[in-house]
PDB file of C-alpha atoms (C1' of nucleotides) in Angstrom:
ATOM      1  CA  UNK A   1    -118.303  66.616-105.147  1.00 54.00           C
ATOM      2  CA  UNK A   2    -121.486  68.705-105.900  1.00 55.00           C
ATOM      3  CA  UNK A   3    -124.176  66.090-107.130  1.00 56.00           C
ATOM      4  CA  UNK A   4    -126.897  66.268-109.191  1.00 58.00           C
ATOM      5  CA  UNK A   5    -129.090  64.742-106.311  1.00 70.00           C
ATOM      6  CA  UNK A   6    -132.910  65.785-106.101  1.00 78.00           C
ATOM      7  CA  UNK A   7    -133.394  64.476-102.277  1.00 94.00           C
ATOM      8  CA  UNK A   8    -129.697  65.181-101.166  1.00 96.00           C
ATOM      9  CA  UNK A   9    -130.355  68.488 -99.699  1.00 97.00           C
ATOM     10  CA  UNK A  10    -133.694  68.075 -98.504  1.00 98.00           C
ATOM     11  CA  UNK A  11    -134.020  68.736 -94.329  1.00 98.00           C
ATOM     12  CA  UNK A  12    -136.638  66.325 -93.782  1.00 98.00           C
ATOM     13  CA  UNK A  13    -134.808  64.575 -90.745  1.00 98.00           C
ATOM     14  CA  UNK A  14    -135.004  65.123 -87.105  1.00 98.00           C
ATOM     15  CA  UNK A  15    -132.281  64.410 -85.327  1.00 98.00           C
ATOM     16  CA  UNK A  16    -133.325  60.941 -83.655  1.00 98.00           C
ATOM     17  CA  UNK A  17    -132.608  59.210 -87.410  1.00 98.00           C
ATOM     18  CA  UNK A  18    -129.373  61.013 -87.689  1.00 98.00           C
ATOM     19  CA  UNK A  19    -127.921  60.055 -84.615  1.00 98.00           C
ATOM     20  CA  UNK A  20    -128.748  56.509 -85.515  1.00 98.00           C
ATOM     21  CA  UNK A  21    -126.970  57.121 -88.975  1.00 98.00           C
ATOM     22  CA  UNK A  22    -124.234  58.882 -87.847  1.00 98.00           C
ATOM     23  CA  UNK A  23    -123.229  57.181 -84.438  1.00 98.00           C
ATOM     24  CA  UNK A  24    -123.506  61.067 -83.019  1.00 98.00           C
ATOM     25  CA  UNK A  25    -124.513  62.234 -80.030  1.00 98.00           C
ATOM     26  CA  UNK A  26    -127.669  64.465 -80.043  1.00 98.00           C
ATOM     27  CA  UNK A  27    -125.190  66.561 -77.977  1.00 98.00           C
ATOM     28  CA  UNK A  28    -122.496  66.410 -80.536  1.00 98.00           C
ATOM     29  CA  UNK A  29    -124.843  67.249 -83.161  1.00 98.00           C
ATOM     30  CA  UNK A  30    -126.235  70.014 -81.708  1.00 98.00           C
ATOM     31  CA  UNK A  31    -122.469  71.320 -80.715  1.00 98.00           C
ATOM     32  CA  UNK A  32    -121.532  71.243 -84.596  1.00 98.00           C
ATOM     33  CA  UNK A  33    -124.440  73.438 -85.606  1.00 98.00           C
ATOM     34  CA  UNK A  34    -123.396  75.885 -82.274  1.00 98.00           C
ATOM     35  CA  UNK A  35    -120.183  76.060 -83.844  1.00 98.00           C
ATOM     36  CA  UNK A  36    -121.754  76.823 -87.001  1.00 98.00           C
ATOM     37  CA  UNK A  37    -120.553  73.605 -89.268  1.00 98.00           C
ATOM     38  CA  UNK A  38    -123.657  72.530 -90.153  1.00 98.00           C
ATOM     39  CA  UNK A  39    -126.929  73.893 -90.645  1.00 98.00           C
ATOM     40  CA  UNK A  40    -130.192  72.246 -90.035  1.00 98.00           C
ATOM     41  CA  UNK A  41    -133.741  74.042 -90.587  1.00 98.00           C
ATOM     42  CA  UNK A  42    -136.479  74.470 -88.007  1.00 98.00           C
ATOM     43  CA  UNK A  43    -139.948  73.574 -88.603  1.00 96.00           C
ATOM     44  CA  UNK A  44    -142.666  75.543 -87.394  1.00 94.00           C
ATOM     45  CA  UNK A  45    -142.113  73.744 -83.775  1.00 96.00           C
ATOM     46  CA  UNK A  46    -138.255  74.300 -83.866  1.00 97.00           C
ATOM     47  CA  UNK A  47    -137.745  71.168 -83.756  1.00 98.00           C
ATOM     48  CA  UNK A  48    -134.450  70.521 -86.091  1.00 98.00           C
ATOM     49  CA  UNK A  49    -134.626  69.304 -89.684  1.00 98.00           C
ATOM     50  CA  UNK A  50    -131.202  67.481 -91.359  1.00 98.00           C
ATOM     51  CA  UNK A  51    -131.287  66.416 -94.504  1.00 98.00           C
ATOM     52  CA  UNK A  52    -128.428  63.720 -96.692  1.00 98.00           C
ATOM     53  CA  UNK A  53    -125.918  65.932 -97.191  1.00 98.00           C
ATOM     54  CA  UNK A  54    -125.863  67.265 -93.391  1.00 98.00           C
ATOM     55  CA  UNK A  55    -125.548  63.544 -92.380  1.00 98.00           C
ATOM     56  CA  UNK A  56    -121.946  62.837 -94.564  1.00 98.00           C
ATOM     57  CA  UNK A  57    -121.322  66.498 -93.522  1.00 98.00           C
ATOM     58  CA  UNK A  58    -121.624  65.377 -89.813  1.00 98.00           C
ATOM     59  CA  UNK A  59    -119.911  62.060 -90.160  1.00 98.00           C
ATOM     60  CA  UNK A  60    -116.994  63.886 -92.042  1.00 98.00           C
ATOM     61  CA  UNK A  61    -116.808  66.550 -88.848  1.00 98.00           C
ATOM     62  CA  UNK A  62    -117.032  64.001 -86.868  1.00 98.00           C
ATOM     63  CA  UNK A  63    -113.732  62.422 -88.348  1.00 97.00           C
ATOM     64  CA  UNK A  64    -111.432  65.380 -88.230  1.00 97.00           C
ATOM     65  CA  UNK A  65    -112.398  65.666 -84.157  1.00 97.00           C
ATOM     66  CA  UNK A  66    -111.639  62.290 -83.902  1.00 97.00           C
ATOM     67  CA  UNK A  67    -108.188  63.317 -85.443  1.00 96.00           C
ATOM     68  CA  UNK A  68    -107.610  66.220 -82.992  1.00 96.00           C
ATOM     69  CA  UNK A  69    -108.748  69.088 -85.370  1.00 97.00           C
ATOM     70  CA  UNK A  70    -110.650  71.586 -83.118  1.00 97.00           C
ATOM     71  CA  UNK A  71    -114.573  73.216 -84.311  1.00 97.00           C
ATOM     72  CA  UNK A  72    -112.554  76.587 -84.929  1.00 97.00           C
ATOM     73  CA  UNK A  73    -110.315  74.824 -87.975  1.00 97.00           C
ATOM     74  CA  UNK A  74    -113.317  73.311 -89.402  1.00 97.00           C
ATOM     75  CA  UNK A  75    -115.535  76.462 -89.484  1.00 95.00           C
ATOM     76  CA  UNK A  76    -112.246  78.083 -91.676  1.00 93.00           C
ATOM     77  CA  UNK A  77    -111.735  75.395 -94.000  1.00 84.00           C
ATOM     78  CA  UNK A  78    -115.877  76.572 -94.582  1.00 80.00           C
ATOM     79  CA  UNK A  79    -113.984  79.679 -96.437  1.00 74.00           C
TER      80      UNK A  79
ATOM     81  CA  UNK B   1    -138.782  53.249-113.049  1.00 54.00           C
ATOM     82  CA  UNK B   2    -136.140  51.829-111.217  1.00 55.00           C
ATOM     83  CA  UNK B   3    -133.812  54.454-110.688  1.00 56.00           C
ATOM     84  CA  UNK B   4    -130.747  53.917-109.510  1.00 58.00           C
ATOM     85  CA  UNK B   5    -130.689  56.304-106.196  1.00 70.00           C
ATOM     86  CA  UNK B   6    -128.891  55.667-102.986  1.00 78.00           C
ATOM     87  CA  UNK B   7    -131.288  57.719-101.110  1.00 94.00           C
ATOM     88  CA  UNK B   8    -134.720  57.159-102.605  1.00 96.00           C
ATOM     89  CA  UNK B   9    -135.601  54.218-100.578  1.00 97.00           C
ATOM     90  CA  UNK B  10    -134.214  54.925 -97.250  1.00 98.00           C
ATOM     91  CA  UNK B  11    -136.772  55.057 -94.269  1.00 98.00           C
ATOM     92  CA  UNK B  12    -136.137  58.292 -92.742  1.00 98.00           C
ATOM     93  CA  UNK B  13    -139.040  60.692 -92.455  1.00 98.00           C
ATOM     94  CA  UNK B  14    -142.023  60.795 -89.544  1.00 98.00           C
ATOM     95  CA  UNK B  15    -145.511  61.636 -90.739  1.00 98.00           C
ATOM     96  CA  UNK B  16    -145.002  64.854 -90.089  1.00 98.00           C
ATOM     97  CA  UNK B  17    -142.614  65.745 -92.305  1.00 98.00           C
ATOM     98  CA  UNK B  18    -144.496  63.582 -95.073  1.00 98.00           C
ATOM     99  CA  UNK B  19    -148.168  65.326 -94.541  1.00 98.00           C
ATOM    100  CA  UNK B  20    -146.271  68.575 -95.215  1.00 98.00           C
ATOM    101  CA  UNK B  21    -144.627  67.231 -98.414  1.00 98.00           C
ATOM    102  CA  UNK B  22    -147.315  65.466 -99.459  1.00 98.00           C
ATOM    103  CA  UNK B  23    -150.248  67.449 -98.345  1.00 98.00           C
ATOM    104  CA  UNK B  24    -152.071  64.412 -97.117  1.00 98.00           C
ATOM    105  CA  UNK B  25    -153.305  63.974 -93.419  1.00 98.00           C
ATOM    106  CA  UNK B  26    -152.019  61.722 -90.818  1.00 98.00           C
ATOM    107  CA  UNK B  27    -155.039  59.962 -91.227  1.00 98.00           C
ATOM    108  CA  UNK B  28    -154.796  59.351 -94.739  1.00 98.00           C
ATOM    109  CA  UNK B  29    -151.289  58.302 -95.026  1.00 98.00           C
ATOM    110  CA  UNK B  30    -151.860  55.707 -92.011  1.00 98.00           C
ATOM    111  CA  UNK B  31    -155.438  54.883 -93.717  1.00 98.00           C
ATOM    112  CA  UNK B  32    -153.484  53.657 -96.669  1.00 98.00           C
ATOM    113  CA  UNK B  33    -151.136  51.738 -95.410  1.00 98.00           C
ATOM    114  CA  UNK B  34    -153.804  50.085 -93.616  1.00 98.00           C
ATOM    115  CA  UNK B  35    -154.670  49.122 -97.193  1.00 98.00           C
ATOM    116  CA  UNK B  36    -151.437  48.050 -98.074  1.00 98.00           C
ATOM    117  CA  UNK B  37    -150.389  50.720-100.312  1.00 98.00           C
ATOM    118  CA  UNK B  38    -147.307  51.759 -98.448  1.00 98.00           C
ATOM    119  CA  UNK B  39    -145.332  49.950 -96.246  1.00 98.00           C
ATOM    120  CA  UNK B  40    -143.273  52.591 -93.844  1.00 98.00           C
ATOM    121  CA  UNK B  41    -140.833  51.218 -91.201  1.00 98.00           C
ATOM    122  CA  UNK B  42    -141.285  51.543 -87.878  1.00 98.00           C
ATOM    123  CA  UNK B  43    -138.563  52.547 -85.568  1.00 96.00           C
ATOM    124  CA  UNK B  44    -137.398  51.371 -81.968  1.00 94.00           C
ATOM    125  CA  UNK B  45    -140.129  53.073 -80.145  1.00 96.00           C
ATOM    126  CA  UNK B  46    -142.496  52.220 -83.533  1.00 97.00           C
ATOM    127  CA  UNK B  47    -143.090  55.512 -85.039  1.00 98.00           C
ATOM    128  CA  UNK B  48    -143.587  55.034 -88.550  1.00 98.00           C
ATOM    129  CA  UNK B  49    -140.446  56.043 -90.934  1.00 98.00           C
ATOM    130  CA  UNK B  50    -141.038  57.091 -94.630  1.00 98.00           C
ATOM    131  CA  UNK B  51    -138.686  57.321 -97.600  1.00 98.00           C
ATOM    132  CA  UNK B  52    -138.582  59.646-100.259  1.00 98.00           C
ATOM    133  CA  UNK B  53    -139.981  56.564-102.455  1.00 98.00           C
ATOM    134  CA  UNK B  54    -143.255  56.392-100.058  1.00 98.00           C
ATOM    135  CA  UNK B  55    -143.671  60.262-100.889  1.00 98.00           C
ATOM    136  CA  UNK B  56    -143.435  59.642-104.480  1.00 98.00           C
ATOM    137  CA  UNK B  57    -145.906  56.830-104.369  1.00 98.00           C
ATOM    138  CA  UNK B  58    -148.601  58.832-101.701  1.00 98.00           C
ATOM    139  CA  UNK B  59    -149.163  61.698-104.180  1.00 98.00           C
ATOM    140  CA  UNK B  60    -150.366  58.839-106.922  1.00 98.00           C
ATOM    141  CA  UNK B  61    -152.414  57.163-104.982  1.00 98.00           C
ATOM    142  CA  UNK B  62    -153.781  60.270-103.696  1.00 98.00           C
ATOM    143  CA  UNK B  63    -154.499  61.330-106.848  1.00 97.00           C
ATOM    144  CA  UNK B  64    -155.909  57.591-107.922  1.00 97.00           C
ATOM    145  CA  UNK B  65    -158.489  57.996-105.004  1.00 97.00           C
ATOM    146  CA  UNK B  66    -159.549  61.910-106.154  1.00 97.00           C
ATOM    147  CA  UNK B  67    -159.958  60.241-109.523  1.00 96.00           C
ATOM    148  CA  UNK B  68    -162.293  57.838-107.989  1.00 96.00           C
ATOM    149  CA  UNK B  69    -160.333  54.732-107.921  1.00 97.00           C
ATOM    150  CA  UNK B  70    -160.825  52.700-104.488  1.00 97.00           C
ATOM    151  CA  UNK B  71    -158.015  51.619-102.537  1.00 97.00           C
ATOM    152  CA  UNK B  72    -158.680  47.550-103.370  1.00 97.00           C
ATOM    153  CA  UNK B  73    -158.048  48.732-107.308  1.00 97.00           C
ATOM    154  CA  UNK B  74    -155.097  50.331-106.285  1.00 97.00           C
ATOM    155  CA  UNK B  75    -153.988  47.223-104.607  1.00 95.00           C
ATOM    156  CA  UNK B  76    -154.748  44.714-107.168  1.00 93.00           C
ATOM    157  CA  UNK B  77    -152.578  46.637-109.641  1.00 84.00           C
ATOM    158  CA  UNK B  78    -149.231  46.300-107.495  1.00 80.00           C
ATOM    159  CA  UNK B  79    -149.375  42.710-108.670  1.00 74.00           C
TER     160      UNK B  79
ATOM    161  C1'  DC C   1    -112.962  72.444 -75.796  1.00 51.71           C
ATOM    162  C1'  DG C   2    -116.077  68.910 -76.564  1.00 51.71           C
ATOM    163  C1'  DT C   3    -119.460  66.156 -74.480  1.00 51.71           C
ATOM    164  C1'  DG C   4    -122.530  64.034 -70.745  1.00 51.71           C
ATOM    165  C1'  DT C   5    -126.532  64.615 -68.032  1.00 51.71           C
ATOM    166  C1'  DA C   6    -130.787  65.953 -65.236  1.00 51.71           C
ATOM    167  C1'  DA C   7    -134.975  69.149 -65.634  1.00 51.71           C
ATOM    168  C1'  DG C   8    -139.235  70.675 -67.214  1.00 51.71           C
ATOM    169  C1'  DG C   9    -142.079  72.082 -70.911  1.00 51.71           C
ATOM    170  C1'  DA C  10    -143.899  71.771 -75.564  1.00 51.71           C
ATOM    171  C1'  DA C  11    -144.879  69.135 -79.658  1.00 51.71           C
ATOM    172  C1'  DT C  12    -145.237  64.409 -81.912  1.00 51.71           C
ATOM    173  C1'  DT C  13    -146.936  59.885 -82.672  1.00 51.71           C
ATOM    174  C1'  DC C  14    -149.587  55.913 -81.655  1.00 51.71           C
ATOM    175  C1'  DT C  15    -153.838  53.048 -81.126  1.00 51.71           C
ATOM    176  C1'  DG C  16    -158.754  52.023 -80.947  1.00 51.71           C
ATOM    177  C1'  DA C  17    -163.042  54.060 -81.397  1.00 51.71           C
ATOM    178  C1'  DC C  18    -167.094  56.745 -82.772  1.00 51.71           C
ATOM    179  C1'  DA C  19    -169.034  59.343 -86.657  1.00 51.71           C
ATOM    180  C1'  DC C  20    -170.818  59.966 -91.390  1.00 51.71           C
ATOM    181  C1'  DG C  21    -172.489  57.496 -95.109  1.00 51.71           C
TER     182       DG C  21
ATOM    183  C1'  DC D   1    -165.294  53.565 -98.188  1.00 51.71           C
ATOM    184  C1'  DG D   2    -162.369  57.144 -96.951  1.00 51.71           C
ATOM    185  C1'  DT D   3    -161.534  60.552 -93.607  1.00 51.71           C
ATOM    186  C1'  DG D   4    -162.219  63.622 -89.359  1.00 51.71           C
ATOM    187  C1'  DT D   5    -161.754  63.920 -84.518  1.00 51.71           C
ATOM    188  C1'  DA D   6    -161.294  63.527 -79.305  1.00 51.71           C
ATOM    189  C1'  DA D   7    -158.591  60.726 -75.728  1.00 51.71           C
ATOM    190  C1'  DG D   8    -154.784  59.308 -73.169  1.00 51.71           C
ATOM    191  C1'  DG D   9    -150.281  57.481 -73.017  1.00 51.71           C
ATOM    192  C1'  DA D  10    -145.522  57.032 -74.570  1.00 51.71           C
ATOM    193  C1'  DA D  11    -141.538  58.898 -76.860  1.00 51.71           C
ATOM    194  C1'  DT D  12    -139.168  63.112 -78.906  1.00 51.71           C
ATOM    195  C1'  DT D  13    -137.100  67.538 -78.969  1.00 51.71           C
ATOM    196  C1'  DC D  14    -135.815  71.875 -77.091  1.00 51.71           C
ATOM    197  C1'  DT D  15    -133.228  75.152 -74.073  1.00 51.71           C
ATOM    198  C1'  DG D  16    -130.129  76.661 -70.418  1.00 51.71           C
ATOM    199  C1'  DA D  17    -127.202  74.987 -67.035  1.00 51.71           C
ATOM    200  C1'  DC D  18    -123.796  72.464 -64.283  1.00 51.71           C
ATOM    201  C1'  DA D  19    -119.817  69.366 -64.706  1.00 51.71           C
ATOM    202  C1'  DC D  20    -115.153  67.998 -66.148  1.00 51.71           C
ATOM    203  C1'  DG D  21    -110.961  69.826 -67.576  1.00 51.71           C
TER     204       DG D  21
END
DNA sequence: CGTGTAAGGAATTCTGACACG
DNA sequence: CGTGTAAGGAATTCTGACACG
């Protein structure tokens, strides 16, 4: 699953364009990062940067919640 | 030149985000696509939305114009 | 536990214009 | 011609909290 994508793991997104990609909540998408599945970067303004990957990341979470699997079981399957 | 990349062309970055990749200012990027060099989207509140594609194509016409070529060349030769 | 919302502040983006040249 | 800037408004993002359960 690792790609050979240039622009895949670039944060260059704030999180207006991801919820619009992802059908996620800002709320929910902030809640996945407090329980440490995903990782955005901050700019200099801390405002929140996603980039490709974070958005299948996030749709993927968003999935397994839909299937009753709780944050906790997600951040193990992480290791 | 056509590369076959499912993320290249999709409209996802503010200004912002592309003056720091790009090292350009606001004004320039906006100044250019007043001259129909670029062509961002805009979204539902019409803030302007660039793709990894418009990056690509800002740092040659960027260095087009330091080279002296004028903005009408430029736009002649994307026919 | 996961998500919605109201609250107030800080940072972003937009347009049209004046400036220099 | 290409770019800087000040101006004011509109939209965005952030945090901490209360709510439900």
């Amino acid at each position: 699953m690792t790609k050979n994508h240039p622009y895949l793991d670039e944060k260059v997104m704030t999180i207006k364009i991801v919820t619009e990609m992802t059908g996620l909540s800002e709320r929910q998408v902030r809640y996945y990062e407090e329980r440490e599945l995903i990782f955005p970067k901050r700019n200099s303004s801390g405002t929140r940067m996603y980039s490709f990957s974070d958005i299948e990341r996030l749709m993927d979470i968003a999935e397994k919640i839909e299937d009753g699997v709780r944050t906790r079981e997600l951040r193990k399957d992480l290791f």
